[in-house]
Coordinates of C-alpha atoms in Angstrom, one line a residue:
M1 CA -4.2 15.2 -2.9
N2 CA -4.8 18.3 -0.8
G3 CA -2.1 17.7 1.8
R4 CA -4.1 15.2 3.7
F5 CA -2.1 12.3 2.4
V6 CA 1.6 11.7 2.6
E7 CA 3.5 9.1 0.6
I8 CA 5.8 7.2 2.9
P9 CA 9.0 5.8 1.4
Y10 CA 9.1 2.1 2.2
R11 CA 12.8 2.3 3.1
M12 CA 11.9 4.5 6.1
L13 CA 9.9 1.9 7.8
P14 CA 11.3 -0.7 10.2
G15 CA 11.3 -4.2 8.7
E16 CA 8.6 -5.5 11.0
T17 CA 6.3 -2.6 10.3
L18 CA 6.8 -3.0 6.6
D19 CA 6.1 -6.7 6.7
A20 CA 2.9 -6.2 8.8
L21 CA 1.6 -3.6 6.3
L22 CA 2.3 -5.9 3.4
E23 CA 0.7 -8.9 5.1
A24 CA -2.4 -6.8 5.8
F25 CA -2.4 -5.8 2.1
V26 CA -2.2 -9.5 1.0
T27 CA -5.0 -10.4 3.3
R28 CA -7.2 -7.4 2.3
Q29 CA -6.7 -8.1 -1.4
G30 CA -7.6 -11.8 -0.9
Y31 CA -4.4 -13.2 -2.3
D32 CA -4.1 -17.0 -2.2
T33 CA -1.1 -17.5 0.1
T34 CA -1.0 -21.2 -0.9
D35 CA 0.0 -20.4 -4.5
T36 CA 3.6 -19.4 -3.7
G37 CA 6.0 -21.9 -2.3
D38 CA 6.7 -19.7 0.7
G39 CA 3.1 -18.7 1.5
M40 CA 2.7 -15.3 3.1
R41 CA 6.5 -14.8 3.1
G42 CA 6.5 -15.3 -0.7
W43 CA 3.8 -12.6 -1.2
V44 CA 5.6 -10.2 1.1
A45 CA 8.8 -10.7 -0.8
E46 CA 7.0 -10.1 -4.1
L47 CA 5.4 -7.0 -2.8
K48 CA 8.7 -5.6 -1.6
R49 CA 10.0 -6.1 -5.2
Q50 CA 6.9 -4.2 -6.4
L51 CA 7.7 -1.4 -3.9
E52 CA 11.3 -1.3 -5.3
R53 CA 9.9 -0.9 -8.8
S54 CA 7.4 1.8 -7.6
E55 CA 4.4 -0.3 -8.6
L56 CA 3.0 0.1 -5.0
I57 CA 3.0 3.0 -2.7
I58 CA 2.5 3.4 1.1
A59 CA 0.2 6.3 1.9
H60 CA -0.5 7.8 5.3
D61 CA -3.8 9.7 6.0
L62 CA -3.0 12.5 8.3
Q63 CA -6.7 13.0 9.2
T64 CA -7.5 9.4 10.2
E65 CA -3.9 8.5 11.1
T66 CA -4.1 5.3 9.1
T67 CA -1.4 3.9 6.7
E68 CA -2.2 1.8 3.7
V69 CA -0.4 0.0 0.9
M70 CA -1.9 0.7 -2.5
T71 CA -1.3 -0.1 -6.1
L72 CA -0.9 2.9 -8.3
A73 CA -4.3 2.2 -9.9
Q74 CA -5.9 2.2 -6.4
W75 CA -4.1 5.4 -5.5
R76 CA -5.3 7.1 -8.6
A77 CA -8.8 5.9 -8.2
F78 CA -8.7 6.9 -4.5
G79 CA -7.6 10.4 -5.5
R80 CA -10.5 10.7 -8.0
D81 CA -13.0 9.5 -5.4
L82 CA -11.6 12.0 -2.9
A83 CA -11.8 14.9 -5.3
D84 CA -15.4 13.9 -6.2
D85 CA -16.3 13.9 -2.5
E86 CA -14.8 17.3 -2.0
E87 CA -16.7 18.8 -4.9
G88 CA -20.1 17.4 -3.7

């Protein structure tokens, strides 16, 4: 995606930083933290497993200096939206 975005390998992030990103993702996606026995910790653990399976990515926007966790579907949709914006 035009060099503006960089995928960040999750293993490069300190544990606290990764946990904070994943907690923000859980909150933003509206996950019910009461439906796992461990609440937020349970979701964070599940998301780490999804990162290990490459079902999620961490993307850093060099222009806005923001970092987001995204599903692959979100990443692909985001790329299409960005390409549409650049064409228009």
